[in-house]
């Protein structure tokens, strides 16, 4: 198996992950109130005092994590990752190390516990995003990303700030997250920017942190943003899709997960108009799996505690497609290289079932031709995945073949109906010998 090199290193803790392929990211915090990007403090250079107006009024009265969990499950997502604390420093759980937390706002309760429970009850695995950056903590020194970066008074106060105190806080909170919520499946740290006026592994004490985590929960997967080369269980391309599967320096495939937004912002952004079309998002999932990757698709709930209607629409769209097509996603990976992908299509492969999945992204003129001996030697049956109807392996007529110039017999064509079936992306399931 292509993952064998990785497995030796990670103890098999990524096995479930590369099988499940599809998760939900949730960015939720005080920034859902200004509703104009989770970086609003940075973008508008908002001080702690000015930002306090949100803390004093945070009250997501319509919050029902059971609804969230059900929508995620219906959409076919198998795990979720929640921002327990984002760069603003606000904590969703009842941390004993700070008062800057949900229970101290008008909402008056721990928001994380019931969320973890609800998602677990729906069978989803649990991931915690934790921001290494903290713009609220008094000992987090002002640096080039900080909201107060241009405020000289605040810069001067750095002399009295002690980043070690912040680091202790960070480590204590991670310990808390790993001891108060049962087994956690993913820890998603965000992010390092070492070098001048930035922060990296020395500031976070990344190695020490990693050692503690491995002691507390040896099976938790950790992302690659601790600025500790070689420490990540998975890579995290963000806001772009890799051109091909990611590999290590010896050319072995590595575990990766693209994290993507519906519209651009991660936190709820009321006025953002750049929402992606549902079928584009679906193609992004297929694209990830066809390159050995996962997709973590983000929702930014509102300040009342609900998923925006546009997010709900897109999740419902996934639910409709995944119900019938999960087989081309779960347990699937990049097709072996001898199976060349026909134009306008995307291929995934399930090595256990020994089937190829041809996702038809652009509906063709009647035939799709697959070239190469791998196809002619090994494909023995084909059907649509959405309705299990046979697809004839007989392709072009001999007189058409003569004009086809495809290089002799080393290809097979399939004959498709004239009109595209009524599913967003039709999939042909190819049974291999
Ligand atoms: C970035 C951003 C952040 C977001 C994250 C998700 O690093 O700082 O707002 O949470 O990406 O990948």
Coordinates of C-alpha atoms and ligand atoms in Angstrom, one line a residue:
X1 CA 0.0 0.0 0.0
X2 CA 1.2 3.5 -0.8
X3 CA 0.8 4.6 2.7
X4 CA 3.1 2.0 4.2
X5 CA 6.0 4.3 4.6
X6 CA 3.9 6.7 6.5
X7 CA 2.3 4.0 8.7
X8 CA 5.6 3.0 10.2
X9 CA 5.9 6.5 11.5
X10 CA 2.4 7.2 12.6
X11 CA 1.4 3.9 14.2
X12 CA -1.6 3.6 12.0
X13 CA -3.3 6.5 13.6
X14 CA -4.2 8.1 10.2
X15 CA -5.9 4.9 8.9
X16 CA -9.5 6.0 9.8
X17 CA -8.7 9.4 8.4
X18 CA -7.6 8.4 4.9
X19 CA -10.6 6.1 4.8
X20 CA -13.2 8.7 5.8
X21 CA -12.0 11.5 3.5
X22 CA -14.7 14.1 4.4
X23 CA -15.0 16.3 7.4
X24 CA -16.6 19.6 8.7
X25 CA -14.6 22.5 9.9
X26 CA -16.4 24.9 12.2
X27 CA -15.2 28.4 12.9
X28 CA -17.2 29.9 15.7
X29 CA -16.3 32.6 18.2
X30 CA -17.0 36.2 19.1
X31 CA -16.2 37.2 15.4
X32 CA -19.5 35.8 14.4
X33 CA -21.0 39.1 15.9
X34 CA -19.1 41.7 13.8
X35 CA -19.7 39.1 11.0
X36 CA -17.0 40.5 8.8
X37 CA -14.2 37.9 8.9
X38 CA -12.6 36.0 11.8
X39 CA -9.5 38.3 11.3
X40 CA -11.6 41.4 12.0
X41 CA -9.4 42.3 14.9
X42 CA -6.3 42.2 12.7
X43 CA -8.0 43.9 9.7
X44 CA -9.5 46.8 11.7
X45 CA -6.8 47.0 14.4
X46 CA -9.3 46.5 17.2
X47 CA -8.0 46.6 20.8
X48 CA -9.0 44.3 23.6
X49 CA -11.1 47.0 25.1
X50 CA -13.0 47.8 21.9
X51 CA -13.6 44.1 21.2
X52 CA -15.1 43.7 24.7
X53 CA -18.5 44.9 23.3
X54 CA -18.9 41.5 21.7
X55 CA -17.9 39.5 24.7
X56 CA -20.4 41.4 26.8
X57 CA -23.2 40.5 24.4
X58 CA -22.4 37.1 23.1
X59 CA -25.5 35.0 23.4
X60 CA -26.2 32.3 20.8
X61 CA -29.7 31.5 22.0
X62 CA -30.6 29.3 19.0
X63 CA -27.6 27.0 19.4
X64 CA -28.5 23.4 19.1
X65 CA -25.5 21.3 18.3
X66 CA -27.7 18.3 17.6
X67 CA -28.9 20.1 14.5
X68 CA -25.3 20.8 13.4
X69 CA -24.2 17.2 14.0
X70 CA -27.2 15.9 12.0
X71 CA -26.5 18.2 9.1
X72 CA -22.9 17.1 9.0
X73 CA -23.7 13.5 9.2
X74 CA -26.4 13.8 6.4
X75 CA -23.9 15.6 4.2
X76 CA -21.6 12.5 4.5
X77 CA -19.0 14.0 6.8
X78 CA -17.3 11.6 9.1
X79 CA -15.5 13.9 11.5
X80 CA -15.5 17.6 12.5
X81 CA -13.0 20.1 13.7
X82 CA -14.1 22.9 15.9
X83 CA -12.2 26.1 16.8
X84 CA -12.0 25.7 20.5
X85 CA -10.1 29.0 20.5
X86 CA -9.3 31.2 17.4
X87 CA -6.7 34.0 17.1
X88 CA -9.0 36.3 19.1
X89 CA -8.3 34.2 22.2
X90 CA -11.9 33.5 23.1
X91 CA -12.5 30.0 24.4
X92 CA -15.7 28.0 23.8
X93 CA -15.1 25.7 26.8
X94 CA -15.0 26.3 30.5
X95 CA -11.3 26.5 30.8
X96 CA -10.0 27.0 34.3
X97 CA -7.1 29.1 33.0
X98 CA -9.1 32.1 31.8
X99 CA -12.3 34.1 32.2
X100 CA -12.2 34.9 28.5
X101 CA -14.6 32.0 27.7
X102 CA -18.3 31.4 26.8
X103 CA -19.5 30.6 30.3
X104 CA -18.6 34.2 31.3
X105 CA -20.6 35.8 28.5
X106 CA -24.4 36.3 28.7
X107 CA -24.8 32.8 27.2
X108 CA -23.4 31.5 30.4
X109 CA -22.4 28.0 29.5
X110 CA -19.7 25.7 28.1
X111 CA -20.5 25.5 24.3
X112 CA -17.9 22.8 23.5
X113 CA -19.1 19.9 25.7
X114 CA -22.6 19.6 24.2
X115 CA -21.1 19.9 20.7
X116 CA -18.6 17.1 21.2
X117 CA -21.4 15.0 22.6
X118 CA -23.8 15.7 19.8
X119 CA -21.3 14.9 17.1
X120 CA -20.1 11.8 18.8
X121 CA -23.7 10.6 19.1
X122 CA -24.0 10.9 15.4
X123 CA -20.9 8.8 15.0
X124 CA -18.5 11.5 13.9
X125 CA -14.9 11.8 15.1
X126 CA -13.8 14.8 17.1
X127 CA -11.1 17.3 16.1
X128 CA -10.0 20.3 18.1
X129 CA -8.6 23.4 16.3
X130 CA -6.5 25.4 18.8
X131 CA -5.0 28.8 17.8
X132 CA -1.4 29.1 18.7
X133 CA -1.9 32.8 18.1
X134 CA -3.8 34.7 20.9
X135 CA -4.5 38.4 20.5
X136 CA -6.2 38.7 23.8
X137 CA -3.6 37.1 26.2
X138 CA -1.7 39.8 28.2
X139 CA 1.6 38.0 27.7
X140 CA 1.3 37.3 24.0
X141 CA 3.8 39.8 22.6
X142 CA 2.7 42.2 19.9
X143 CA 4.1 41.1 16.6
X144 CA 3.6 41.7 12.9
X145 CA 0.1 40.0 12.8
X146 CA -1.2 41.4 16.1
X147 CA -4.1 43.9 16.0
X148 CA -1.9 46.4 17.9
X149 CA 1.1 46.0 15.6
X150 CA 1.2 49.7 14.7
X151 CA 0.5 51.0 18.2
X152 CA 3.8 52.1 19.6
X153 CA 2.6 52.2 23.2
X154 CA 1.5 48.6 22.9
X155 CA 4.8 47.7 21.2
X156 CA 6.7 49.2 24.2
X157 CA 4.7 47.1 26.6
X158 CA 6.3 44.0 25.1
X159 CA 9.2 44.7 27.4
X160 CA 6.9 43.7 30.3
X161 CA 5.3 40.8 28.5
X162 CA 6.7 37.3 29.0
X163 CA 5.9 34.9 26.2
X164 CA 6.8 32.0 28.4
X165 CA 3.8 32.8 30.5
X166 CA 1.7 32.6 27.4
X167 CA 3.3 29.3 26.4
X168 CA 2.5 27.8 29.8
X169 CA -1.1 28.9 29.3
X170 CA -1.2 27.3 25.8
X171 CA 0.2 24.0 27.1
X172 CA -2.2 24.0 30.1
X173 CA -5.1 24.5 27.8
X174 CA -4.1 21.8 25.4
X175 CA -3.7 19.5 28.4
X176 CA -7.2 20.5 29.5
X177 CA -8.6 19.8 26.0
X178 CA -7.0 16.4 26.0
X179 CA -8.2 15.4 29.5
X180 CA -11.7 16.7 29.8
X181 CA -13.4 15.6 26.6
X182 CA -12.5 11.9 26.2
X183 CA -10.5 10.6 23.2
X184 CA -9.8 13.3 20.7
X185 CA -9.1 12.3 17.1
X186 CA -7.4 15.4 15.7
X187 CA -5.5 18.4 17.0
X188 CA -5.4 21.2 14.6
X189 CA -2.9 23.9 15.6
X190 CA -2.9 27.2 13.8
X191 CA -0.3 28.6 13.0
X192 CA 3.4 29.4 13.0
X193 CA 5.1 32.4 11.2
X194 CA 8.7 32.2 12.4
X195 CA 11.3 34.8 11.7
X196 CA 11.4 38.5 12.2
X197 CA 8.6 39.8 14.3
X198 CA 6.8 36.5 14.0
X199 CA 6.5 33.4 16.1
X200 CA 7.4 29.7 15.8
X201 CA 8.5 26.6 17.6
X202 CA 10.6 28.3 20.2
X203 CA 7.7 30.5 21.2
X204 CA 5.2 27.6 21.4
X205 CA 7.8 25.2 22.8
X206 CA 6.5 22.9 20.1
X207 CA 8.6 19.8 20.9
X208 CA 7.6 19.9 24.6
X209 CA 4.0 20.4 23.6
X210 CA 4.2 17.4 21.2
X211 CA 5.8 15.2 23.9
X212 CA 3.0 16.0 26.3
X213 CA 0.3 15.3 23.7
X214 CA 1.8 12.0 22.7
X215 CA 1.9 11.0 26.4
X216 CA -1.7 12.0 27.0
X217 CA -3.2 10.7 23.8
X218 CA -0.8 8.7 21.6
X219 CA -3.5 8.2 18.9
X220 CA -4.5 11.8 18.3
X221 CA -3.5 13.1 14.8
X222 CA -1.7 16.4 14.8
X223 CA -1.5 18.8 11.9
X224 CA 1.7 20.3 10.4
X225 CA 1.6 23.9 11.7
X226 CA 3.7 23.6 14.9
X227 CA 6.8 24.6 12.9
X228 CA 8.5 21.3 13.8
X229 CA 9.8 19.7 10.7
X230 CA 8.6 16.2 10.3
X231 CA 6.1 16.3 13.2
X232 CA 2.8 16.6 11.3
X233 CA 0.6 13.6 10.7
X234 CA -0.9 15.4 7.8
X235 CA -0.4 18.4 5.6
X236 CA -3.0 21.2 5.4
X237 CA -3.2 23.0 2.0
X238 CA -5.6 25.9 2.6
X239 CA -7.6 27.8 0.0
X240 CA -6.0 26.0 -2.9
X241 CA -6.1 22.4 -4.3
X242 CA -2.8 20.7 -4.9
X243 CA -2.1 19.9 -8.5
X244 CA -1.4 16.3 -7.7
X245 CA -1.2 14.2 -4.6
X246 CA 1.4 15.4 -2.1
X247 CA 4.6 13.3 -1.7
X248 CA 7.5 13.2 0.7
X249 CA 11.1 13.7 -0.5
X250 CA 11.4 10.0 -1.5
X251 CA 8.3 10.2 -3.6
X252 CA 5.9 8.4 -1.2
X253 CA 2.4 9.7 -0.9
X254 CA 1.7 11.5 2.3
X255 CA -1.5 12.2 4.2
X256 CA -3.1 15.5 3.4
X257 CA -6.3 17.4 3.9
X258 CA -7.4 20.4 2.0
X259 CA -9.4 22.9 4.1
X260 CA -11.7 25.1 2.2
X261 CA -14.4 27.6 2.7
X262 CA -17.8 28.1 1.1
X263 CA -17.2 31.7 0.5
X264 CA -13.7 32.9 1.5
X265 CA -14.1 33.8 5.2
X266 CA -13.9 31.1 7.8
X267 CA -16.0 32.9 10.4
X268 CA -19.6 33.9 9.6
X269 CA -19.4 36.8 7.1
X270 CA -22.8 38.3 6.5
X271 CA -22.1 40.4 3.4
X272 CA -19.7 38.1 1.6
X273 CA -21.2 37.4 -1.8
X274 CA -18.6 35.1 -3.2
X275 CA -20.3 31.8 -2.3
X276 CA -19.1 28.8 -4.3
X277 CA -21.6 26.8 -6.3
X278 CA -22.6 23.5 -4.7
X279 CA -21.3 21.4 -7.6
X280 CA -18.0 23.2 -7.5
X281 CA -17.6 22.2 -3.9
X282 CA -18.5 18.6 -4.7
X283 CA -15.9 18.6 -7.5
X284 CA -13.4 19.8 -4.9
X285 CA -14.2 16.7 -2.7
X286 CA -13.8 14.4 -5.7
X287 CA -10.6 16.2 -6.7
X288 CA -9.1 15.7 -3.2
X289 CA -9.9 12.0 -3.1
X290 CA -8.6 11.5 -6.6
X291 CA -5.2 12.8 -5.4
X292 CA -5.2 10.8 -2.1
X293 CA -6.4 13.7 0.0
X294 CA -9.2 14.6 2.4
X295 CA -11.5 17.6 2.3
X296 CA -12.4 19.6 5.5
X297 CA -15.2 21.9 4.5
X298 CA -15.9 24.9 6.7
X299 CA -19.1 26.3 8.1
X300 CA -19.1 29.6 10.1
X301 CA -22.2 29.6 12.3
X302 CA -24.0 32.8 13.1
X303 CA -24.0 34.7 16.4
X304 CA -27.4 33.2 17.2
X305 CA -25.9 29.8 16.9
X306 CA -27.2 28.6 13.6
X307 CA -25.8 27.6 10.2
X308 CA -26.5 30.3 7.6
X309 CA -29.1 29.3 5.0
X310 CA -26.5 29.2 2.2
X311 CA -24.4 26.7 4.2
X312 CA -27.5 24.6 4.9
X313 CA -28.3 24.6 1.1
X314 CA -24.8 23.3 0.3
X315 CA -24.8 20.7 3.0
X316 CA -28.2 19.4 1.7
X317 CA -26.7 19.2 -1.8
X318 CA -23.9 17.1 -0.4
X319 CA -26.4 14.9 1.5
X320 CA -28.3 14.2 -1.7
X321 CA -25.2 13.2 -3.7
X322 CA -23.3 11.4 -0.9
X323 CA -26.3 9.1 -0.1
X324 CA -25.8 7.4 -3.4
X325 CA -22.2 8.0 -4.2
X326 CA -20.4 7.5 -0.9
X327 CA -18.9 4.4 -2.4
X328 CA -16.7 6.5 -4.7
X329 CA -15.4 8.5 -1.8
X330 CA -15.0 6.4 1.4
X331 CA -12.1 4.0 1.4
X332 CA -11.0 5.4 -2.0
X333 CA -7.8 6.9 -3.2
X334 CA -5.8 7.9 -6.3
X335 CA -6.1 5.4 -9.1
X336 CA -3.0 3.4 -9.9
X337 CA -1.0 5.3 -12.6
X338 CA -1.6 2.7 -15.3
X339 CA -5.3 3.8 -15.4
X340 CA -5.1 7.1 -17.3
X341 CA -8.0 9.4 -16.6
X342 CA -10.1 10.2 -19.6
X343 CA -10.6 14.0 -20.4
X344 CA -13.4 15.6 -18.5
X345 CA -13.4 13.0 -15.7
X346 CA -11.9 12.3 -12.4
X347 CA -10.9 8.8 -11.1
X348 CA -10.9 7.3 -7.7
X349 CA -10.1 3.8 -6.7
X350 CA -11.1 1.5 -3.9
X351 CA -8.3 -1.1 -3.5
X352 CA -10.3 -3.3 -1.2
X353 CA -13.4 -3.5 -3.4
X354 CA -11.1 -3.5 -6.4
X355 CA -13.2 -1.0 -8.3
X356 CA -12.5 2.2 -10.1
X357 CA -14.9 5.2 -10.0
X358 CA -15.1 7.4 -13.1
X359 CA -16.6 10.7 -12.1
X360 CA -18.0 12.4 -15.2
X361 CA -17.5 16.1 -14.7
X362 CA -18.4 17.2 -18.3
X363 CA -21.1 15.1 -20.0
X364 CA -19.6 13.7 -23.2
X365 CA -21.0 13.0 -26.6
X366 CA -22.2 9.5 -26.1
X367 CA -18.9 7.7 -25.4
X368 CA -16.0 7.8 -23.0
X369 CA -12.9 6.0 -24.2
X370 CA -10.4 4.7 -21.7
X371 CA -7.0 4.0 -23.2
X372 CA -4.4 1.5 -22.1
X373 CA -4.0 -2.2 -21.5
X374 CA -4.9 -1.8 -17.8
X375 CA -8.4 -1.1 -18.9
X376 CA -8.7 -3.7 -21.6
X377 CA -7.2 -6.4 -19.4
X378 CA -9.0 -5.6 -16.2
X379 CA -12.4 -4.0 -16.6
X380 CA -15.1 -6.7 -16.5
X381 CA -18.3 -4.8 -15.7
X382 CA -19.6 -1.2 -15.4
X383 CA -22.6 0.4 -13.9
X384 CA -23.9 3.8 -12.9
X385 CA -23.4 4.3 -9.2
X386 CA -26.6 6.3 -8.5
X387 CA -29.0 3.6 -9.8
X388 CA -26.9 0.5 -10.4
X389 CA -27.9 0.3 -14.1
X390 CA -25.5 -1.4 -16.4
X391 CA -23.2 0.6 -18.7
X392 CA -22.4 -1.3 -21.9
X393 CA -18.7 -1.8 -22.3
X394 CA -19.3 -2.0 -26.1
X395 CA -18.2 1.3 -27.4
X396 CA -17.8 2.6 -30.9
X397 CA -19.0 0.7 -34.0
X398 CA -16.3 -0.8 -36.1
X399 CA -16.7 1.8 -38.8
X400 CA -16.4 4.6 -36.2
X401 CA -13.5 2.8 -34.7
X402 CA -11.7 3.0 -38.1
X403 CA -11.9 6.7 -38.0
X404 CA -11.1 7.0 -34.3
X405 CA -7.3 6.7 -34.5
X406 CA -7.0 5.7 -30.9
X407 CA -4.1 3.3 -31.5
X408 CA -5.5 -0.1 -32.1
X409 CA -7.3 -2.2 -29.6
X410 CA -5.8 -1.0 -26.4
X411 CA -8.8 1.0 -25.3
X412 CA -12.3 0.5 -24.2
X413 CA -15.2 2.8 -24.8
X414 CA -18.4 2.9 -22.8
X415 CA -21.7 3.9 -24.2
X416 CA -23.6 6.5 -22.2
X417 CA -27.2 7.7 -22.4
X418 CA -27.7 10.9 -24.5
X419 CA -28.7 13.0 -21.6
X420 CA -26.9 13.3 -18.3
X421 CA -28.6 11.5 -15.4
X422 CA -30.3 13.6 -12.9
X423 CA -27.4 13.7 -10.4
X424 CA -24.9 16.5 -9.9
X425 CA -21.9 14.4 -10.9
X426 CA -22.6 11.0 -12.4
X427 CA -20.2 8.2 -11.5
X428 CA -19.5 5.0 -13.4
X429 CA -18.4 2.1 -11.2
X430 CA -15.9 -0.1 -13.0
X431 CA -15.5 -3.6 -11.6
X432 CA -12.0 -4.9 -12.1
X433 CA -10.6 -8.4 -12.5
Ligands
LIG1 C1 -5.6 30.5 8.6 C2 -6.3 31.6 9.2 C3 -7.5 31.2 9.9 C4 -8.2 29.9 9.6 C5 -7.2 28.9 9.2 C6 -7.9 27.7 8.7 O1 -4.4 30.1 9.0 O2 -5.5 32.3 10.1 O3 -8.3 32.3 10.1 O4 -8.7 29.5 10.8 O5 -6.3 29.4 8.3 O6 -7.1 26.8 8.0

